[in-house]
Amino acid sequence: MECAQIKREEVVERYLTGSVGPQERESFEEHYFACEQCFAALQAHRALQAELSASAPQIRAMPAPNPTAWRWTAAMATAAVVILAVLGIRWGMKPDLSPPAPPTQTMQPGPAGPSLAELARFDPPTYTPAVLRGAQDEAMRKFRAAMKHYRQGEYARAITGLREAAKLNPKDAGALFFLGVSYLLSGQTDDGIAALQQSVALGDTPYLEDAHYYLAKAFLHKNDLAGAEAELQKTVQLKGDLESKAQELAQAIQALHRPSH
Amino acid sequence: MHFHPRIVAMAVVRLRDSEAAREIAQEALLAVLVALREGKLREPEKLPAFVSGTARNLVNNHFRSLREQRNTVALDPETPSVVNLATEAELAEQRQTLRGALERIDPRDRIILLLTLVEGMNPREIAPRVGLSAENVRTRKMRAIRQVTEELQKLSRKKGQTPLSAETVS
């Protein structure tokens, strides 16, 4: 393998994402063990990959560059220009013809209340590793390794490990819970909801209350107020540590229902 | 030629476990040293291939031992490593450089980089998500990677080293 081929065939990226075959991988490894330039490129890509992984939630949180949305935006902008032009002509002829519009019922909060997006936000739930002195099975080992990434804010990496842990032990409510939360923090809300619901389905586990609470947050993110309220009700019924937080959140959602004037 | 960071890189990419990678790197270097002392390497120019082969064997052995460890005592992944290859300050400087470089590129290019390097998607898969052609995605991706890695390599040149990576002090 040669430097030019590595560059041309984007071997570094494919190597890092596990998209190379065993022979190509071996060949590239032998190459970078002897080539300063390609090893520097690999290290730079790895550092970039780690940073992107750590910043994934912020990057995903930015408005999605959706082509359909852009087309609609352009079309709406054109339409707005036309409408304004027409209205401009009318207003030009009748300057006093614009009575204030009646207040409409909206889901927006009053000036003092938090918005739906603010209510949906949350800090990553803390994970404190337990001191385990006995034998650990592979699922537990994977879980703990994944949670190291979680604690460093590397949610994409945490997801990979937690998925493996949950696959090895489908009754591990903790792995499913933190998998769900990691998905939510990576902007993959539907996957997050599915994992949290699996954690809930395991019944009375130490993660039941938390799973209901973060499901409420996920539903808020999807503008599903009824779904969020149902999950908060279940959180309150468990009368655990999150009871008062869940009540406060439910009240804030109720305030969103009230029309603003 | 510094083999240690290369072995760590190879093991991390394959194992996704920085602590195991560092252990393998130590073990591989020791094995290479013993082999050299015993005169097992007759052609010095083949040293890089010899080291990468030794490291690869150890990574494969590690995989096998993981499969066998299912019912035995596993290593505690929380055990802190004593091998720190770079200081926290150096890593922080690198992160700052990367963050700054990422902030300066187009938001769409940041998403392209994320989908490429974290999600492992190819330009054809990314194209419909960002509203560009696959060719355009490829061009933008290459340009963005070049912009970001150039800043990183500038920092590395200033310090006279190859870029650090995420696991060096973790």
CSV table of C-alpha atoms in Angstrom, one decimal:
chain,number,residue,atom,x,y,z
A,1,MET,CA,0.0,0.0,0.0
A,2,GLU,CA,1.3,3.5,-0.9
A,3,CYS,CA,0.6,7.0,0.5
A,4,ALA,CA,-1.2,8.1,-2.7
A,5,GLN,CA,-3.5,5.1,-2.7
A,6,ILE,CA,-4.3,5.7,1.0
A,7,LYS,CA,-5.3,9.3,0.2
A,8,ARG,CA,-7.2,8.5,-3.0
A,9,GLU,CA,-9.2,5.6,-1.5
A,10,GLU,CA,-9.8,7.4,1.9
A,11,VAL,CA,-8.3,4.5,3.7
A,12,VAL,CA,-7.7,6.4,7.0
A,13,GLU,CA,-11.4,7.3,7.4
A,14,ARG,CA,-12.6,3.8,6.4
A,15,TYR,CA,-10.0,2.2,8.8
A,16,LEU,CA,-11.2,4.4,11.7
A,17,THR,CA,-14.9,3.5,11.1
A,18,GLY,CA,-14.2,-0.2,10.6
A,19,SER,CA,-15.2,-0.1,6.9
A,20,VAL,CA,-12.0,-1.8,5.6
A,21,GLY,CA,-11.6,-5.5,4.9
A,22,PRO,CA,-9.1,-7.6,7.0
A,23,GLN,CA,-6.5,-7.6,4.2
A,24,GLU,CA,-6.7,-3.9,3.5
A,25,ARG,CA,-6.6,-3.2,7.3
A,26,GLU,CA,-3.5,-5.3,7.7
A,27,SER,CA,-1.8,-3.7,4.7
A,28,PHE,CA,-2.6,-0.2,6.0
A,29,GLU,CA,-1.3,-1.0,9.5
A,30,GLU,CA,2.0,-2.3,8.1
A,31,HIS,CA,2.2,0.9,6.1
A,32,TYR,CA,1.7,3.4,8.9
A,33,PHE,CA,4.1,1.6,11.1
A,34,ALA,CA,6.8,2.7,8.7
A,35,CYS,CA,5.3,6.0,7.4
A,36,GLU,CA,5.4,9.2,9.4
A,37,GLN,CA,3.1,11.1,7.1
A,38,CYS,CA,0.3,8.6,7.1
A,39,PHE,CA,0.6,8.0,10.8
A,40,ALA,CA,0.4,11.7,11.4
A,41,ALA,CA,-2.8,11.7,9.2
A,42,LEU,CA,-4.2,8.8,11.2
A,43,GLN,CA,-3.6,10.5,14.5
A,44,ALA,CA,-5.1,13.7,13.3
A,45,HIS,CA,-8.2,11.9,12.1
A,46,ARG,CA,-8.4,10.0,15.4
A,47,ALA,CA,-8.3,13.2,17.4
A,48,LEU,CA,-10.9,14.8,15.1
A,49,GLN,CA,-13.1,11.7,15.5
A,50,ALA,CA,-12.9,11.9,19.3
A,51,GLU,CA,-13.7,15.6,19.3
A,52,LEU,CA,-16.6,15.1,16.9
A,53,SER,CA,-17.9,12.3,19.1
A,54,ALA,CA,-17.7,14.5,22.2
A,55,SER,CA,-19.4,17.4,20.4
A,56,ALA,CA,-22.0,15.3,18.7
A,57,PRO,CA,-25.0,16.5,20.7
A,58,GLN,CA,-24.1,20.2,20.0
A,59,ILE,CA,-23.5,19.5,16.3
A,60,ARG,CA,-26.8,17.6,16.0
A,61,ALA,CA,-28.6,20.3,17.9
A,62,MET,CA,-28.0,22.8,15.1
A,63,PRO,CA,-30.8,23.3,12.6
A,64,ALA,CA,-30.8,20.4,10.2
A,65,PRO,CA,-29.7,21.4,6.7
A,66,ASN,CA,-32.7,19.8,5.0
A,67,PRO,CA,-32.9,20.3,1.3
A,68,THR,CA,-36.7,20.1,1.4
A,69,ALA,CA,-36.7,22.8,4.1
A,70,TRP,CA,-34.5,25.0,2.0
A,71,ARG,CA,-36.7,24.6,-1.0
A,72,TRP,CA,-39.7,25.5,1.1
A,73,THR,CA,-37.8,28.4,2.7
A,74,ALA,CA,-37.0,29.8,-0.7
A,75,ALA,CA,-40.5,29.3,-2.0
A,76,MET,CA,-41.9,30.9,1.2
A,77,ALA,CA,-39.5,33.8,0.8
A,78,THR,CA,-40.6,34.4,-2.7
A,79,ALA,CA,-44.2,34.2,-1.7
A,80,ALA,CA,-43.6,36.6,1.1
A,81,VAL,CA,-42.0,39.1,-1.3
A,82,VAL,CA,-45.1,38.9,-3.5
A,83,ILE,CA,-47.5,39.2,-0.6
A,84,LEU,CA,-45.6,42.1,0.8
A,85,ALA,CA,-45.5,43.8,-2.5
A,86,VAL,CA,-49.3,43.4,-2.9
A,87,LEU,CA,-49.9,44.6,0.7
A,88,GLY,CA,-47.5,47.4,0.2
A,89,ILE,CA,-49.5,48.6,-2.7
A,90,ARG,CA,-52.7,48.4,-0.6
A,91,TRP,CA,-51.2,49.9,2.4
A,92,GLY,CA,-49.9,52.6,0.2
A,93,MET,CA,-53.4,53.4,-0.9
A,94,LYS,CA,-55.1,52.9,2.5
A,95,PRO,CA,-52.5,53.6,5.3
A,96,ASP,CA,-54.9,53.2,8.2
A,97,LEU,CA,-56.4,49.8,7.1
A,98,SER,CA,-54.6,47.5,9.6
A,99,PRO,CA,-56.5,46.8,12.8
A,100,PRO,CA,-54.5,44.8,15.4
A,101,ALA,CA,-55.0,41.0,14.9
A,102,PRO,CA,-56.9,39.3,17.7
A,103,PRO,CA,-54.8,37.2,20.1
A,104,THR,CA,-54.6,33.6,19.0
A,105,GLN,CA,-54.3,30.6,21.3
A,106,THR,CA,-50.8,29.3,21.1
A,107,MET,CA,-48.6,26.8,23.0
A,108,GLN,CA,-46.1,29.6,23.7
A,109,PRO,CA,-45.4,30.4,27.3
A,110,GLY,CA,-45.8,33.8,28.9
A,111,PRO,CA,-42.7,36.0,29.1
A,112,ALA,CA,-41.8,34.5,32.5
A,113,GLY,CA,-42.4,30.8,31.6
A,114,PRO,CA,-39.9,28.4,30.1
A,115,SER,CA,-40.4,27.3,26.5
A,116,LEU,CA,-41.1,23.7,25.4
A,117,ALA,CA,-37.5,23.4,24.2
A,118,GLU,CA,-36.2,24.6,27.6
A,119,LEU,CA,-38.4,22.1,29.4
A,120,ALA,CA,-37.1,19.3,27.2
A,121,ARG,CA,-33.5,20.1,28.0
A,122,PHE,CA,-31.7,18.0,30.7
A,123,ASP,CA,-28.3,17.5,32.1
A,124,PRO,CA,-26.9,14.0,31.6
A,125,PRO,CA,-27.8,11.8,34.7
A,126,THR,CA,-24.8,11.1,36.8
A,127,TYR,CA,-23.3,7.7,36.8
A,128,THR,CA,-21.1,6.6,39.7
A,129,PRO,CA,-19.4,3.3,39.1
A,130,ALA,CA,-19.9,0.8,41.9
A,131,VAL,CA,-16.9,-0.9,43.4
A,132,LEU,CA,-17.2,-4.5,42.3
A,133,ARG,CA,-14.8,-6.9,43.9
A,134,GLY,CA,-16.2,-10.1,42.6
A,135,ALA,CA,-16.3,-11.6,39.1
A,136,GLN,CA,-17.6,-9.5,36.3
A,137,ASP,CA,-19.2,-11.0,33.3
A,138,GLU,CA,-18.6,-9.7,29.8
A,139,ALA,CA,-21.8,-7.7,29.7
A,140,MET,CA,-20.8,-5.9,32.9
A,141,ARG,CA,-17.3,-5.3,31.6
A,142,LYS,CA,-18.7,-3.8,28.4
A,143,PHE,CA,-21.2,-1.7,30.4
A,144,ARG,CA,-18.4,-0.3,32.6
A,145,ALA,CA,-16.1,0.4,29.7
A,146,ALA,CA,-19.0,2.2,27.8
A,147,MET,CA,-19.8,4.2,30.9
A,148,LYS,CA,-16.3,5.6,30.9
A,149,HIS,CA,-17.1,7.1,27.5
A,150,TYR,CA,-20.5,8.3,28.9
A,151,ARG,CA,-18.8,10.1,31.7
A,152,GLN,CA,-16.5,11.8,29.3
A,153,GLY,CA,-19.4,13.0,27.2
A,154,GLU,CA,-18.6,10.6,24.3
A,155,TYR,CA,-22.1,9.5,23.8
A,156,ALA,CA,-21.6,7.9,20.3
A,157,ARG,CA,-18.9,5.6,21.8
A,158,ALA,CA,-21.0,5.0,24.8
A,159,ILE,CA,-23.9,3.9,22.6
A,160,THR,CA,-21.8,1.3,20.8
A,161,GLY,CA,-20.7,-0.3,24.1
A,162,LEU,CA,-24.1,-0.1,25.8
A,163,ARG,CA,-25.8,-1.7,22.9
A,164,GLU,CA,-23.3,-4.6,23.2
A,165,ALA,CA,-23.9,-4.8,26.9
A,166,ALA,CA,-27.7,-4.8,26.5
A,167,LYS,CA,-27.4,-7.4,23.8
A,168,LEU,CA,-25.4,-9.7,26.1
A,169,ASN,CA,-27.7,-9.1,29.0
A,170,PRO,CA,-31.2,-7.9,27.8
A,171,LYS,CA,-32.3,-7.7,31.4
A,172,ASP,CA,-29.8,-5.1,32.4
A,173,ALA,CA,-32.1,-2.1,33.1
A,174,GLY,CA,-29.1,0.1,33.7
A,175,ALA,CA,-27.5,-0.5,30.3
A,176,LEU,CA,-30.8,0.1,28.6
A,177,PHE,CA,-31.4,3.2,30.7
A,178,PHE,CA,-28.0,4.8,29.9
A,179,LEU,CA,-28.3,3.6,26.3
A,180,GLY,CA,-31.6,5.5,26.1
A,181,VAL,CA,-30.1,8.6,27.6
A,182,SER,CA,-27.1,8.5,25.4
A,183,TYR,CA,-29.3,8.3,22.4
A,184,LEU,CA,-31.3,11.3,23.6
A,185,LEU,CA,-28.1,13.2,24.2
A,186,SER,CA,-26.9,12.3,20.6
A,187,GLY,CA,-30.2,13.7,19.2
A,188,GLN,CA,-31.5,10.2,18.3
A,189,THR,CA,-34.8,10.7,20.2
A,190,ASP,CA,-36.8,7.7,18.8
A,191,ASP,CA,-34.0,5.3,19.5
A,192,GLY,CA,-33.7,6.8,23.0
A,193,ILE,CA,-37.4,6.3,23.6
A,194,ALA,CA,-37.3,2.7,22.5
A,195,ALA,CA,-34.4,1.9,24.8
A,196,LEU,CA,-36.0,3.7,27.8
A,197,GLN,CA,-39.2,1.9,27.2
A,198,GLN,CA,-37.3,-1.4,27.2
A,199,SER,CA,-35.8,-0.4,30.5
A,200,VAL,CA,-39.3,0.4,31.9
A,201,ALA,CA,-40.6,-2.9,30.6
A,202,LEU,CA,-38.3,-4.8,32.9
A,203,GLY,CA,-40.5,-3.7,35.8
A,204,ASP,CA,-39.4,-2.8,39.2
A,205,THR,CA,-35.7,-2.0,38.8
A,206,PRO,CA,-33.5,0.8,40.3
A,207,TYR,CA,-33.9,2.7,37.0
A,208,LEU,CA,-37.7,2.6,36.7
A,209,GLU,CA,-38.3,6.1,38.0
A,210,ASP,CA,-35.5,7.7,36.1
A,211,ALA,CA,-36.5,5.9,32.9
A,212,HIS,CA,-40.1,7.4,33.2
A,213,TYR,CA,-38.7,10.8,33.9
A,214,TYR,CA,-36.3,10.9,30.9
A,215,LEU,CA,-39.0,9.4,28.7
A,216,ALA,CA,-41.0,12.5,29.6
A,217,LYS,CA,-38.1,14.7,28.5
A,218,ALA,CA,-37.9,12.7,25.2
A,219,PHE,CA,-41.6,13.2,24.6
A,220,LEU,CA,-41.3,16.9,25.3
A,221,HIS,CA,-38.5,17.0,22.7
A,222,LYS,CA,-41.0,15.6,20.2
A,223,ASN,CA,-43.7,18.1,21.3
A,224,ASP,CA,-45.8,15.2,22.6
A,225,LEU,CA,-47.1,16.9,25.7
A,226,ALA,CA,-49.7,14.2,26.5
A,227,GLY,CA,-47.0,11.5,26.3
A,228,ALA,CA,-44.7,13.6,28.6
A,229,GLU,CA,-47.5,14.2,31.1
A,230,ALA,CA,-48.3,10.5,31.2
A,231,GLU,CA,-44.7,9.6,32.0
A,232,LEU,CA,-44.4,12.3,34.6
A,233,GLN,CA,-47.6,11.0,36.3
A,234,LYS,CA,-45.9,7.5,36.5
A,235,THR,CA,-42.8,9.1,37.9
A,236,VAL,CA,-44.8,10.9,40.6
A,237,GLN,CA,-46.7,7.7,41.5
A,238,LEU,CA,-43.4,6.0,42.3
A,239,LYS,CA,-42.8,8.6,45.0
A,240,GLY,CA,-39.0,8.4,44.6
A,241,ASP,CA,-36.3,11.0,44.4
A,242,LEU,CA,-37.7,12.6,41.2
A,243,GLU,CA,-41.2,13.1,42.5
A,244,SER,CA,-41.0,16.8,43.1
A,245,LYS,CA,-39.0,17.5,39.9
A,246,ALA,CA,-41.6,15.6,38.0
A,247,GLN,CA,-44.4,17.6,39.6
A,248,GLU,CA,-42.7,20.9,38.8
A,249,LEU,CA,-42.2,19.8,35.2
A,250,ALA,CA,-45.8,18.7,34.9
A,251,GLN,CA,-47.0,22.1,36.2
A,252,ALA,CA,-44.7,23.8,33.7
A,253,ILE,CA,-46.3,21.8,30.9
A,254,GLN,CA,-49.7,22.7,32.2
A,255,ALA,CA,-48.7,26.3,31.9
A,256,LEU,CA,-47.8,25.8,28.3
A,257,HIS,CA,-51.4,24.6,27.7
A,258,ARG,CA,-52.8,27.9,28.9
A,259,PRO,CA,-53.3,30.5,26.2
A,260,SER,CA,-51.0,33.5,26.3
A,261,HIS,CA,-52.6,36.9,26.0
B,1,MET,CA,10.7,5.5,14.6
B,2,HIS,CA,8.3,5.6,17.6
B,3,PHE,CA,6.3,2.4,17.7
B,4,HIS,CA,4.5,2.8,21.0
B,5,PRO,CA,1.9,5.3,19.7
B,6,ARG,CA,1.4,3.3,16.5
B,7,ILE,CA,0.6,0.1,18.5
B,8,VAL,CA,-1.7,2.1,20.8
B,9,ALA,CA,-3.5,3.5,17.7
B,10,MET,CA,-3.9,0.1,16.1
B,11,ALA,CA,-5.1,-1.5,19.3
B,12,VAL,CA,-7.6,1.3,20.1
B,13,VAL,CA,-9.0,1.2,16.6
B,14,ARG,CA,-9.5,-2.6,16.8
B,15,LEU,CA,-10.5,-2.9,20.5
B,16,ARG,CA,-12.1,0.4,21.3
B,17,ASP,CA,-10.5,0.1,24.7
B,18,SER,CA,-7.7,2.5,25.5
B,19,GLU,CA,-6.6,0.8,28.7
B,20,ALA,CA,-6.3,-2.6,27.0
B,21,ALA,CA,-4.5,-0.8,24.1
B,22,ARG,CA,-1.9,0.6,26.4
B,23,GLU,CA,-1.3,-2.8,28.0
B,24,ILE,CA,-0.9,-4.4,24.6
B,25,ALA,CA,1.5,-1.7,23.5
B,26,GLN,CA,3.7,-2.4,26.6
B,27,GLU,CA,3.5,-6.1,26.0
B,28,ALA,CA,4.3,-5.8,22.3
B,29,LEU,CA,7.3,-3.6,22.8
B,30,LEU,CA,8.6,-6.1,25.4
B,31,ALA,CA,8.1,-9.0,23.0
B,32,VAL,CA,9.9,-7.2,20.2
B,33,LEU,CA,12.8,-6.3,22.5
B,34,VAL,CA,13.1,-10.0,23.5
B,35,ALA,CA,12.9,-11.1,19.9
B,36,LEU,CA,15.6,-8.6,18.9
B,37,ARG,CA,17.9,-9.7,21.7
B,38,GLU,CA,17.5,-13.3,20.6
B,39,GLY,CA,18.4,-12.3,17.0
B,40,LYS,CA,15.1,-13.3,15.6
B,41,LEU,CA,14.9,-10.4,13.2
B,42,ARG,CA,17.5,-10.9,10.5
B,43,GLU,CA,16.5,-8.0,8.2
B,44,PRO,CA,16.4,-4.7,10.1
B,45,GLU,CA,14.4,-3.0,7.4
B,46,LYS,CA,11.5,-5.3,8.2
B,47,LEU,CA,11.3,-4.0,11.8
B,48,PRO,CA,8.1,-2.0,11.3
B,49,ALA,CA,6.3,-5.0,9.8
B,50,PHE,CA,7.7,-7.2,12.6
B,51,VAL,CA,6.4,-4.8,15.2
B,52,SER,CA,2.9,-4.4,13.6
B,53,GLY,CA,2.7,-8.2,13.3
B,54,THR,CA,3.6,-8.7,16.9
B,55,ALA,CA,1.0,-6.1,18.0
B,56,ARG,CA,-1.6,-7.6,15.8
B,57,ASN,CA,-1.1,-11.1,17.3
B,58,LEU,CA,-1.4,-9.7,20.8
B,59,VAL,CA,-4.7,-7.9,19.8
B,60,ASN,CA,-6.0,-11.1,18.4
B,61,ASN,CA,-5.0,-13.0,21.6
B,62,HIS,CA,-6.8,-10.3,23.6
B,63,PHE,CA,-10.0,-10.9,21.6
B,64,ARG,CA,-9.7,-14.6,22.3
B,65,SER,CA,-9.1,-14.1,26.0
B,66,LEU,CA,-12.2,-11.8,26.1
B,67,ARG,CA,-14.3,-14.7,24.8
B,68,GLU,CA,-12.9,-17.0,27.4
B,69,GLN,CA,-13.3,-14.5,30.2
B,70,ARG,CA,-17.1,-14.8,30.2
B,71,ASN,CA,-17.1,-16.7,33.5
B,72,THR,CA,-13.9,-15.6,35.0
B,73,VAL,CA,-12.7,-12.5,36.8
B,74,ALA,CA,-12.5,-9.6,34.4
B,75,LEU,CA,-10.1,-6.7,34.6
B,76,ASP,CA,-11.6,-3.7,36.2
B,77,PRO,CA,-11.9,-1.2,33.4
B,78,GLU,CA,-12.0,1.6,36.0
B,79,THR,CA,-8.5,0.9,37.1
B,80,PRO,CA,-6.5,4.1,36.3
B,81,SER,CA,-3.5,3.7,34.1
B,82,VAL,CA,-0.1,4.7,35.2
B,83,VAL,CA,1.1,5.3,31.7
B,84,ASN,CA,0.6,8.9,30.7
B,85,LEU,CA,2.0,9.8,27.3
B,86,ALA,CA,1.0,13.4,27.2
B,87,THR,CA,0.1,16.0,29.8
B,88,GLU,CA,-3.5,17.1,30.4
B,89,ALA,CA,-2.3,20.6,29.3
B,90,GLU,CA,-1.1,19.3,25.9
B,91,LEU,CA,-4.4,17.4,25.3
B,92,ALA,CA,-6.4,20.4,26.4
B,93,GLU,CA,-4.5,22.6,23.8
B,94,GLN,CA,-5.2,20.0,21.1
B,95,ARG,CA,-8.9,20.0,22.0
B,96,GLN,CA,-9.0,23.7,21.9
B,97,THR,CA,-7.4,23.8,18.5
B,98,LEU,CA,-9.8,21.2,17.2
B,99,ARG,CA,-12.8,22.9,18.6
B,100,GLY,CA,-11.7,26.3,17.2
B,101,ALA,CA,-11.1,24.7,13.8
B,102,LEU,CA,-14.5,22.9,13.9
B,103,GLU,CA,-16.3,26.1,14.8
B,104,ARG,CA,-14.7,27.9,11.8
B,105,ILE,CA,-16.0,25.5,9.2
B,106,ASP,CA,-19.4,25.5,7.7
B,107,PRO,CA,-22.1,23.9,10.0
B,108,ARG,CA,-23.1,21.6,7.1
B,109,ASP,CA,-19.5,20.4,6.9
B,110,ARG,CA,-19.4,19.7,10.6
B,111,ILE,CA,-22.4,17.4,10.1
B,112,ILE,CA,-20.7,15.8,7.2
B,113,LEU,CA,-17.6,15.1,9.3
B,114,LEU,CA,-19.7,13.8,12.2
B,115,LEU,CA,-21.6,11.4,9.9
B,116,THR,CA,-18.4,10.3,8.3
B,117,LEU,CA,-16.1,9.8,11.2
B,118,VAL,CA,-18.5,9.0,14.0
B,119,GLU,CA,-21.4,7.3,12.3
B,120,GLY,CA,-19.2,5.7,9.6
B,121,MET,CA,-21.5,6.8,6.7
B,122,ASN,CA,-20.3,7.2,3.2
B,123,PRO,CA,-21.0,10.2,0.9
B,124,ARG,CA,-23.8,8.5,-0.8
B,125,GLU,CA,-25.6,7.9,2.5
B,126,ILE,CA,-24.9,11.4,3.7
B,127,ALA,CA,-26.0,13.2,0.5
B,128,PRO,CA,-29.8,13.0,1.1
B,129,ARG,CA,-29.4,14.1,4.7
B,130,VAL,CA,-27.6,17.3,3.9
B,131,GLY,CA,-29.3,18.1,0.5
B,132,LEU,CA,-26.1,17.8,-1.6
B,133,SER,CA,-24.9,15.4,-4.2
B,134,ALA,CA,-22.6,12.6,-3.1
B,135,GLU,CA,-19.8,14.1,-5.1
B,136,ASN,CA,-20.4,17.5,-3.4
B,137,VAL,CA,-20.4,15.7,0.0
B,138,ARG,CA,-17.1,14.1,-0.8
B,139,THR,CA,-15.5,17.4,-1.9
B,140,ARG,CA,-16.7,19.3,1.1
B,141,LYS,CA,-15.7,16.5,3.5
B,142,MET,CA,-12.1,16.4,2.1
B,143,ARG,CA,-11.8,20.1,2.2
B,144,ALA,CA,-13.1,20.2,5.8
B,145,ILE,CA,-10.8,17.4,7.0
B,146,ARG,CA,-7.9,19.2,5.3
B,147,GLN,CA,-8.8,22.5,7.0
B,148,VAL,CA,-9.1,20.9,10.5
B,149,THR,CA,-6.2,18.5,10.3
B,150,GLU,CA,-3.9,21.2,8.9
B,151,GLU,CA,-4.5,23.3,12.1
B,152,LEU,CA,-3.9,20.3,14.2
B,153,GLN,CA,-0.7,19.4,12.3
B,154,LYS,CA,0.5,23.0,12.6
B,155,LEU,CA,0.1,22.7,16.4
B,156,SER,CA,2.0,19.3,16.3
B,157,ARG,CA,4.8,20.8,14.2
B,158,LYS,CA,5.1,23.6,16.7
B,159,LYS,CA,5.6,21.0,19.4
B,160,GLY,CA,7.6,18.6,17.2
B,161,GLN,CA,5.4,15.6,17.5
B,162,THR,CA,2.6,13.7,15.8
B,163,PRO,CA,-0.9,14.8,16.8
B,164,LEU,CA,-2.0,13.4,20.1
B,165,SER,CA,-5.2,11.4,20.3
B,166,ALA,CA,-8.1,11.0,22.6
B,167,GLU,CA,-6.8,8.1,24.7
B,168,THR,CA,-3.3,9.4,25.4
B,169,VAL,CA,-4.1,10.6,28.8
B,170,SER,CA,-7.5,9.1,29.5
